[in-house]
PDB file of C-alpha atoms in Angstrom:
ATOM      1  CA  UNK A   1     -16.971 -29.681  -4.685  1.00 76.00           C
ATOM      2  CA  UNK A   2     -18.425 -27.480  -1.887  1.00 80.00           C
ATOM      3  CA  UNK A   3     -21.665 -25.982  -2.987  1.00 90.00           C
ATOM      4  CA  UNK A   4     -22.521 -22.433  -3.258  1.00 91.00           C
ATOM      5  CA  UNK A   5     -23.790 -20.395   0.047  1.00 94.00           C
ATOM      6  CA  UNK A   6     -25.745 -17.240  -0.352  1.00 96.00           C
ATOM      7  CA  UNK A   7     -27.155 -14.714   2.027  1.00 96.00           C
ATOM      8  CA  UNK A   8     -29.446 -11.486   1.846  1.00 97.00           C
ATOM      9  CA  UNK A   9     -27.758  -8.532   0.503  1.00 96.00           C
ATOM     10  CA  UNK A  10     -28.401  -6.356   3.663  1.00 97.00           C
ATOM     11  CA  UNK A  11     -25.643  -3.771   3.307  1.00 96.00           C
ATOM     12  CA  UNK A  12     -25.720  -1.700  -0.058  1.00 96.00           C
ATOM     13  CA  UNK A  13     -27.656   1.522   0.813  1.00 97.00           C
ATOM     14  CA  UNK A  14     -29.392   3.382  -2.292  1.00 97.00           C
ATOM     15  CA  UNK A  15     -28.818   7.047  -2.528  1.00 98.00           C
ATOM     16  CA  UNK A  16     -30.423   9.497  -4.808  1.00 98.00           C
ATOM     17  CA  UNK A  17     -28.824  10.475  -8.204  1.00 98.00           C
ATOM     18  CA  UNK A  18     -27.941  14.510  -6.136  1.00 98.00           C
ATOM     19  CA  UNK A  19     -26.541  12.731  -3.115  1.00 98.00           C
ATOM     20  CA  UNK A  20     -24.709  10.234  -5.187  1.00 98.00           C
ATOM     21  CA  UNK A  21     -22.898  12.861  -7.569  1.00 98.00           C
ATOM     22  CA  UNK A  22     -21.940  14.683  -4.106  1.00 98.00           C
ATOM     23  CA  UNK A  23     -20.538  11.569  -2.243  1.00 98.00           C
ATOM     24  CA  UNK A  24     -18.721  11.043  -5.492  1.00 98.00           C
ATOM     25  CA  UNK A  25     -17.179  14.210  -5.723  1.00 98.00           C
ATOM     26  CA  UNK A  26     -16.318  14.888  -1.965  1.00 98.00           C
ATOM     27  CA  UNK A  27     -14.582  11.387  -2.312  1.00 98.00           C
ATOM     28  CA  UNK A  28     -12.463  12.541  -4.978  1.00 98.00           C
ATOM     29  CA  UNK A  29     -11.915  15.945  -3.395  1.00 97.00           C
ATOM     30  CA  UNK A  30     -11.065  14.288  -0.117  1.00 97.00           C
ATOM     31  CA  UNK A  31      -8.370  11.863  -2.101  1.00 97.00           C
ATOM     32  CA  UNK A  32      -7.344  15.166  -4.033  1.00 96.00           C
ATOM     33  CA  UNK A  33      -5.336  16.462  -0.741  1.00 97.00           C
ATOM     34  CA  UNK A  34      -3.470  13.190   0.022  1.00 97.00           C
ATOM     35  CA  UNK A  35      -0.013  13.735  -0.904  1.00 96.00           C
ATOM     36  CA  UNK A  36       2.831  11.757  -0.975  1.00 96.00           C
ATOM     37  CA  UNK A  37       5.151  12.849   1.647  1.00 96.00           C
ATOM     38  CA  UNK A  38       9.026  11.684   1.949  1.00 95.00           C
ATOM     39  CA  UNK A  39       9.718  13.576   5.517  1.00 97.00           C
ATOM     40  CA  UNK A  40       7.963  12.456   8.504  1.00 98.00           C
ATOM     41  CA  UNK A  41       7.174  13.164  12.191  1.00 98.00           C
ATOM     42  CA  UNK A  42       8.116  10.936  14.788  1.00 98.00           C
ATOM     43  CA  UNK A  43       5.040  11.747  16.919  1.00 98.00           C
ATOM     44  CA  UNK A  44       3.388   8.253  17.766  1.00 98.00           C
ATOM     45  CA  UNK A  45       0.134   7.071  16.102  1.00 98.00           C
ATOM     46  CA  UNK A  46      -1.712   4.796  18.321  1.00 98.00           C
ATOM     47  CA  UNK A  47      -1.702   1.235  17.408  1.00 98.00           C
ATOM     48  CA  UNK A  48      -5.917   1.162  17.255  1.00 98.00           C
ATOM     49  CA  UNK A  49      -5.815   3.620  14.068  1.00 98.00           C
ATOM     50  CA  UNK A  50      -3.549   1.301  12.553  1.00 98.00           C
ATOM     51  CA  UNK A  51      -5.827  -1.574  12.805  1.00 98.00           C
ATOM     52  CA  UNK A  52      -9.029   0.088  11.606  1.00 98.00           C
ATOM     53  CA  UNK A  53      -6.983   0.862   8.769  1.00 98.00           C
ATOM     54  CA  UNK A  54      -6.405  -2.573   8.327  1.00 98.00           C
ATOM     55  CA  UNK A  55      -9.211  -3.721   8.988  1.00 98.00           C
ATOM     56  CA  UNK A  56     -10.763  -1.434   6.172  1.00 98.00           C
ATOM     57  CA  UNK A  57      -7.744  -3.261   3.856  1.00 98.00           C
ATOM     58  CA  UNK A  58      -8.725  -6.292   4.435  1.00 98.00           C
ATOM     59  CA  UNK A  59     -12.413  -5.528   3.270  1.00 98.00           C
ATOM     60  CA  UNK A  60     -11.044  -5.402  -0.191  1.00 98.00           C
ATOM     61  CA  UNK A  61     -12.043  -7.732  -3.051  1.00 98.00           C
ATOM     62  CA  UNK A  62     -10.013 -10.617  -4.494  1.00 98.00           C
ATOM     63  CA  UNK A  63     -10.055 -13.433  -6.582  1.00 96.00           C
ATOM     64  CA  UNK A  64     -11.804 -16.608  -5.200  1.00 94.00           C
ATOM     65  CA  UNK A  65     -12.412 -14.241  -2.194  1.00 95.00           C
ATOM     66  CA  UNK A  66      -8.837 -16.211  -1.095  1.00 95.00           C
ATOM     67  CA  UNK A  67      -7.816 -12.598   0.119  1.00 97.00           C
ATOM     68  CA  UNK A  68      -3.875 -13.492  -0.857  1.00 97.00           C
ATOM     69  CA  UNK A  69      -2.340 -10.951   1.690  1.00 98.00           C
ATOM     70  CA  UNK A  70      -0.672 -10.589   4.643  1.00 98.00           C
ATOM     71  CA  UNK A  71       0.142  -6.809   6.964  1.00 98.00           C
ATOM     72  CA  UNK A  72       2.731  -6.530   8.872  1.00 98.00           C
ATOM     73  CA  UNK A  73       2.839  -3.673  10.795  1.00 98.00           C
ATOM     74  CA  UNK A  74       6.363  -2.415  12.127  1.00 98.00           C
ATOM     75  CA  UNK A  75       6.751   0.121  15.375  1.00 98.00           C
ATOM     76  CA  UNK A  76       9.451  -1.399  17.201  1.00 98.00           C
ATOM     77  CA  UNK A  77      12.681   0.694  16.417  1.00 98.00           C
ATOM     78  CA  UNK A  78      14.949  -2.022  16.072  1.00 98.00           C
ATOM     79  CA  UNK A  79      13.070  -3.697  13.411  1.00 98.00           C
ATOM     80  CA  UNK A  80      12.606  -0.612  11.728  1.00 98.00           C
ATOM     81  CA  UNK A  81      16.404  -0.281  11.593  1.00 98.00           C
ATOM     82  CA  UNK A  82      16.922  -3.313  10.246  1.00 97.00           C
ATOM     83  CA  UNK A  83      14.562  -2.900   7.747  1.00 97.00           C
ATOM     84  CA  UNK A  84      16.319   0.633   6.507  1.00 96.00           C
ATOM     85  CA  UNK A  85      19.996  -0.937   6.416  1.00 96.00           C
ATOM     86  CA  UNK A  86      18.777  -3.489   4.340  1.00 95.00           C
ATOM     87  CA  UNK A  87      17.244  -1.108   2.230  1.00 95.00           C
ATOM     88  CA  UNK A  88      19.451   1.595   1.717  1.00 94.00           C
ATOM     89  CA  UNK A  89      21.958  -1.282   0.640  1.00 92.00           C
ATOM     90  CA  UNK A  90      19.393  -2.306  -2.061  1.00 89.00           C
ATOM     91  CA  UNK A  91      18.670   1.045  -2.782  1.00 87.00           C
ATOM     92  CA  UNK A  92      22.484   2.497  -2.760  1.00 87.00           C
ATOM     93  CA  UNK A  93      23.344  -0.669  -5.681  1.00 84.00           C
ATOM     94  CA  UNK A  94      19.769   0.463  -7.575  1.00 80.00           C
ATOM     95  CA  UNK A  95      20.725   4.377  -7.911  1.00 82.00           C
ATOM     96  CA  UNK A  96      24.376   3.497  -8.382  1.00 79.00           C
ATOM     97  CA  UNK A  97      24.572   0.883 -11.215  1.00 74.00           C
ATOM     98  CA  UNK A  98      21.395  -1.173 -11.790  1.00 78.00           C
ATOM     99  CA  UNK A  99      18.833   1.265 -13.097  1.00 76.00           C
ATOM    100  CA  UNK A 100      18.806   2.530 -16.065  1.00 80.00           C
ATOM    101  CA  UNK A 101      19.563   5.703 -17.352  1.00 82.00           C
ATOM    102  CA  UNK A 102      15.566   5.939 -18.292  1.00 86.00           C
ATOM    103  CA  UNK A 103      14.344   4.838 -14.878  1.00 74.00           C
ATOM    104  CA  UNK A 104      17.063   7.429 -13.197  1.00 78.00           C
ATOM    105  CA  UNK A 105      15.660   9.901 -15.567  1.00 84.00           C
ATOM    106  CA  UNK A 106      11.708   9.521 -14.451  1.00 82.00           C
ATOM    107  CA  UNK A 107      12.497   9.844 -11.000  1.00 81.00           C
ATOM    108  CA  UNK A 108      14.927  12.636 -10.968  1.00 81.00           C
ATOM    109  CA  UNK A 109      11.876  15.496 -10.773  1.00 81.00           C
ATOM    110  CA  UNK A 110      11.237  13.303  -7.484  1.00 79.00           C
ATOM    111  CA  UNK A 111      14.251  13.958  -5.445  1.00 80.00           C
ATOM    112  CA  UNK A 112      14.626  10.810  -4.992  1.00 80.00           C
ATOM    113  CA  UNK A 113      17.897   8.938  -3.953  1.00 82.00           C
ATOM    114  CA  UNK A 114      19.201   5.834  -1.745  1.00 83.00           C
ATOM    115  CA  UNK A 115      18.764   7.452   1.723  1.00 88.00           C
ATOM    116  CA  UNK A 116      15.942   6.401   3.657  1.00 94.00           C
ATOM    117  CA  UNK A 117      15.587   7.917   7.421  1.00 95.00           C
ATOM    118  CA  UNK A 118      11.945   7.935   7.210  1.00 96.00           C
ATOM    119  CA  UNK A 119      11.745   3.792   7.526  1.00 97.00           C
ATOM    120  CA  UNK A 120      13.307   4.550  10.856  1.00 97.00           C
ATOM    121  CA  UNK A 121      11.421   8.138  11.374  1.00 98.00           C
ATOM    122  CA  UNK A 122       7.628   7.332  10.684  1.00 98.00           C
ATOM    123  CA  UNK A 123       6.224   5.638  13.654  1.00 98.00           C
ATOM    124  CA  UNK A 124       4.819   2.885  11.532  1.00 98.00           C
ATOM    125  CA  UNK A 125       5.900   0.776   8.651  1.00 98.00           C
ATOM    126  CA  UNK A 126       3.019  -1.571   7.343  1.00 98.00           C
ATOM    127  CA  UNK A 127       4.967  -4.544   5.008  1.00 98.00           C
ATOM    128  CA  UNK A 128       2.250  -5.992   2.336  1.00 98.00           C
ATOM    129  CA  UNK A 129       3.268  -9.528   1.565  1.00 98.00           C
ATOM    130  CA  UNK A 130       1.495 -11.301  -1.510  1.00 98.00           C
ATOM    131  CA  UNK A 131       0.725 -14.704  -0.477  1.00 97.00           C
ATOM    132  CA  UNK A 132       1.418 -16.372  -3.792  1.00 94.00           C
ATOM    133  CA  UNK A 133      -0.198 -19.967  -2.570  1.00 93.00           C
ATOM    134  CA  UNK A 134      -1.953 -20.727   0.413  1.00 89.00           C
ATOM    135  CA  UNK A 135      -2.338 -24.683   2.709  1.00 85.00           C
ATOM    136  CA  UNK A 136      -5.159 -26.692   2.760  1.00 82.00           C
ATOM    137  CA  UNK A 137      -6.887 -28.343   6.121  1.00 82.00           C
ATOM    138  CA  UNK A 138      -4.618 -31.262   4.610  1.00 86.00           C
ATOM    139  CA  UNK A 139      -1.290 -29.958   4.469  1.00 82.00           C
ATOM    140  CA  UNK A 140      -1.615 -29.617   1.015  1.00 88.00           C
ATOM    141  CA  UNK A 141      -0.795 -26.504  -1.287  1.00 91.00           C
ATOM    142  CA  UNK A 142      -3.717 -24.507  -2.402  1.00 90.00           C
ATOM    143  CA  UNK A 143      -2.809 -22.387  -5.384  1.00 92.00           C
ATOM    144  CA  UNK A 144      -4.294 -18.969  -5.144  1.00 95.00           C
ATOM    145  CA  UNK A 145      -5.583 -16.539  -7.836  1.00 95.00           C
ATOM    146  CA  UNK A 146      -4.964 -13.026  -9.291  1.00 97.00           C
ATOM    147  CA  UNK A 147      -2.594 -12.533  -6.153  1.00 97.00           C
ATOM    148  CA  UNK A 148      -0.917  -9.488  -7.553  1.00 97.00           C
ATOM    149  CA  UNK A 149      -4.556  -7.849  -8.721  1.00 98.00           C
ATOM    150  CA  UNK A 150      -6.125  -8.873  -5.342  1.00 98.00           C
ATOM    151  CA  UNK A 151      -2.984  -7.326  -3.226  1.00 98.00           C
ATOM    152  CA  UNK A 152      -2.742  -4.536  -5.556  1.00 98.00           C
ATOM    153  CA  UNK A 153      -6.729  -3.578  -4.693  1.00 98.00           C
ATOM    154  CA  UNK A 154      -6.371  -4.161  -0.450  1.00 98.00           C
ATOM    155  CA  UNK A 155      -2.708  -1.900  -1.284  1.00 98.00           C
ATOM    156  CA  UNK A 156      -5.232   0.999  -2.706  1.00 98.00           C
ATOM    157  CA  UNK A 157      -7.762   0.665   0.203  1.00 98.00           C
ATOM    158  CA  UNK A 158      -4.978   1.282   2.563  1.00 98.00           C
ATOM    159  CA  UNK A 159      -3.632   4.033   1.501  1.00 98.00           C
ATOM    160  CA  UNK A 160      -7.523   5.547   1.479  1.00 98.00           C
ATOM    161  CA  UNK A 161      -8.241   4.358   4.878  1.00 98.00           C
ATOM    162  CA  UNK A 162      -4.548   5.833   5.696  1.00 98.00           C
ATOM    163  CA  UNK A 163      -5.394   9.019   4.358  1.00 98.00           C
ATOM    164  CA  UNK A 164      -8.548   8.881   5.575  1.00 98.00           C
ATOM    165  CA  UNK A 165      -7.561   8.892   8.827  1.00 98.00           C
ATOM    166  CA  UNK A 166      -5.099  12.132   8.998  1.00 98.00           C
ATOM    167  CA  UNK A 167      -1.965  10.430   8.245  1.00 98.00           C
ATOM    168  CA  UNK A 168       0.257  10.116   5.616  1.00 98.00           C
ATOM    169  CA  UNK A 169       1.944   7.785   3.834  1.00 98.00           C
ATOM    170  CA  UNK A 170       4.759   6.743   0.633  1.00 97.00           C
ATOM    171  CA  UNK A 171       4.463   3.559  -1.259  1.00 97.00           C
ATOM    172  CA  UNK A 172       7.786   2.351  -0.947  1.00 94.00           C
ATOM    173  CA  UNK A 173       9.334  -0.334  -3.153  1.00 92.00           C
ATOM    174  CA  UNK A 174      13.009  -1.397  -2.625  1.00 86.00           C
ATOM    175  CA  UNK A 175      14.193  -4.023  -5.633  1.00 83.00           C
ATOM    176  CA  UNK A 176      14.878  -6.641  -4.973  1.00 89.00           C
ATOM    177  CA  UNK A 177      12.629  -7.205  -1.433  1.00 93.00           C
ATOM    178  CA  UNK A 178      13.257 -10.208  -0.034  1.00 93.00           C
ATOM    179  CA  UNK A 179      15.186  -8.663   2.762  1.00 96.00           C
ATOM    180  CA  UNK A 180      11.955  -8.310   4.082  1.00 97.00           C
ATOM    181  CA  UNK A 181      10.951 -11.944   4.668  1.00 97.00           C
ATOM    182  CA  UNK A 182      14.238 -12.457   6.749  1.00 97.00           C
ATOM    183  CA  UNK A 183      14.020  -9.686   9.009  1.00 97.00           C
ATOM    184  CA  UNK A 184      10.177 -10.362   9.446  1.00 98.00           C
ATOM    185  CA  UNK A 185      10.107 -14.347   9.206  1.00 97.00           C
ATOM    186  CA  UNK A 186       8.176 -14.379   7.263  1.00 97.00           C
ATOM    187  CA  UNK A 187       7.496 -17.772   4.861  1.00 95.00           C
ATOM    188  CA  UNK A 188       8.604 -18.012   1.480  1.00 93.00           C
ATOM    189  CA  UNK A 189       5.044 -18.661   0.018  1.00 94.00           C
ATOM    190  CA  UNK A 190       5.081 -14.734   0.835  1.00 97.00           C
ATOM    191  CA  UNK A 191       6.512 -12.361  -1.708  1.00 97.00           C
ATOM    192  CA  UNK A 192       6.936  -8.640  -0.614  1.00 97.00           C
ATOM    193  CA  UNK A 193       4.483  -6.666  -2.394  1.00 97.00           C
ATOM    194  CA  UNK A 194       5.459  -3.144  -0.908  1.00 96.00           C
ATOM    195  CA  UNK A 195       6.434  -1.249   2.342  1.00 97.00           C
ATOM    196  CA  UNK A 196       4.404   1.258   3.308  1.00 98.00           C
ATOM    197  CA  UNK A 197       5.566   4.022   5.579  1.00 98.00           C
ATOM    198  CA  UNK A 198       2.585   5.801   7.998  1.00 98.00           C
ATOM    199  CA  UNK A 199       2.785   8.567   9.929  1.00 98.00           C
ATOM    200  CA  UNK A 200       2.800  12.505  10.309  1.00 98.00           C
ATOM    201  CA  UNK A 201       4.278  14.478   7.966  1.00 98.00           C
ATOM    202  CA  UNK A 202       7.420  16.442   9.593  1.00 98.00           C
ATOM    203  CA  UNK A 203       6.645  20.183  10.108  1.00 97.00           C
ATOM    204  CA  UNK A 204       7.568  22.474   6.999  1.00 96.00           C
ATOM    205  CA  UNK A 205       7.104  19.279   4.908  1.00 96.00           C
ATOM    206  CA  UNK A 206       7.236  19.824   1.010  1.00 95.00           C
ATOM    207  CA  UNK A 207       6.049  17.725  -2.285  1.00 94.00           C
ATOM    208  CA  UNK A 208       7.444  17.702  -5.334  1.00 92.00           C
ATOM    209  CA  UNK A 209       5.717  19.911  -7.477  1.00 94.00           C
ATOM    210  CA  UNK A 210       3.457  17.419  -9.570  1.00 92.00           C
ATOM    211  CA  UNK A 211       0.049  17.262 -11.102  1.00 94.00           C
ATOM    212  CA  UNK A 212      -2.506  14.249 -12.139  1.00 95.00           C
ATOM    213  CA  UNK A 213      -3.383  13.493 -15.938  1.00 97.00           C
ATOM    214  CA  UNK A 214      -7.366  15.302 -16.610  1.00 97.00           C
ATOM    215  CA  UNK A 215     -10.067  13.157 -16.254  1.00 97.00           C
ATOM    216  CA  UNK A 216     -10.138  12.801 -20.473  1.00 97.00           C
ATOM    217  CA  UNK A 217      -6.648  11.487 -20.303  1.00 98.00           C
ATOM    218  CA  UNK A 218      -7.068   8.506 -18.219  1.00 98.00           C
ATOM    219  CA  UNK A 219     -11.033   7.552 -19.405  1.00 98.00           C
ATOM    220  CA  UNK A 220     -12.954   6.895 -21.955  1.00 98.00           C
ATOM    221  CA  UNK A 221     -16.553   6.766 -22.508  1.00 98.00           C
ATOM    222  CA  UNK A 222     -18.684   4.941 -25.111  1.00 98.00           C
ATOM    223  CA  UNK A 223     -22.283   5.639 -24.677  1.00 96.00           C
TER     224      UNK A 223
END
């Protein structure tokens, strides 16, 4: 049994009650313009962006700290090509016989349908894998924990650090996924989690015309 290591808590900063209700709310203001966008720009984002957003990812927290994920990010046309075909072909069987009439029905105010140009359109494509067990110094399996929570979590921080950045992105989630391990070799202690596209949004860009559920919908506090 390894025993416990601690160090100094050197990083947490303390902020007055004013300051902290304003970094609160200029975070939520600053989340309030990211958009989901389904049209993108081919103008090329430079690889270091990409990382930083990463890199901010990979800061998330997860069970064990065993950090269960793997990025893979995806600017080489080909690939991206490959990853579309295989896609669409998912996609084309999903919106033409395997979803349900209910599922259909949610997603019609979306637009949405089984063509896909912007996996070949958006400069990047960043693949989250779930690593569902991980290998000991030994060779042997190491089971890890709350995968889908801990992926779920570095997913979200993405998409901040994404938006963050000046880009934009859509969560997208072709069923079934694992396409994706072939084209990306990846191994099969990986499940595909979700792809997500990254890039500019195409000039004259539109979103469908949604809103989010008021604070008193989605919380509830007991003082």
């Amino acid at each position: 049994m390894v025993e416990p290591r601690f160090i100094p808590l050197t990083t947490w900063r303390e902020y007055s009650p004013e300051a902290m209700q304003k970094r609160a709310e200029d975070f939520h203001l600053e989340l309030v313009r990211r958009r989901t966008v389904r049209t993108f720009s081919d103008r090329p984002v430079p690889r270091g962006i990409i990382e930083s957003c990463l890199r901010a990812a990979g800061t998330a927290p997860s069970g064990a700290n065993q950090q269960p994920w793997h990025f893979v990010a995806i600017g080489d046309p080909a690939v991206k090509a490959r990853i579309r075909e295989a896609a669409e072909r998912e996609e084309q069987e999903f919106y033409r016989g395997r979803a349900p009439d209910e599922w259909l029905e949610a997603l019609a105010h979306l637009g949405t349908d089984e063509h896909k140009p912007y996996l070949e359109t958006a400069p990047w494509l960043i693949a989250v894998f779930a690593q569902r067990y991980g290998t000991k110094p030994s060779g042997e399996r190491r089971s890890h924990y709350y995968v889908t929570e801990s992926v779920g979590l570095a997913t979200g921080f993405l998409i901040a650090a994404v938006h963050r950045a000046g880009l934009a992105s859509l969560t997208h989630t072709p069923s079934p996924m694992g396409f994706l391990n072939d084209v990306l070799e990846r191994p099969s202690s990986e499940k595909p989690f979700l792809l997500l596209v990254v890039g500019y949004p195409a000039e004259g860009s539109e979103v469908p015309d949604i809103t989010k559920k008021p604070l008193e919908e989605i919380a509830t506090f007991l003082e």
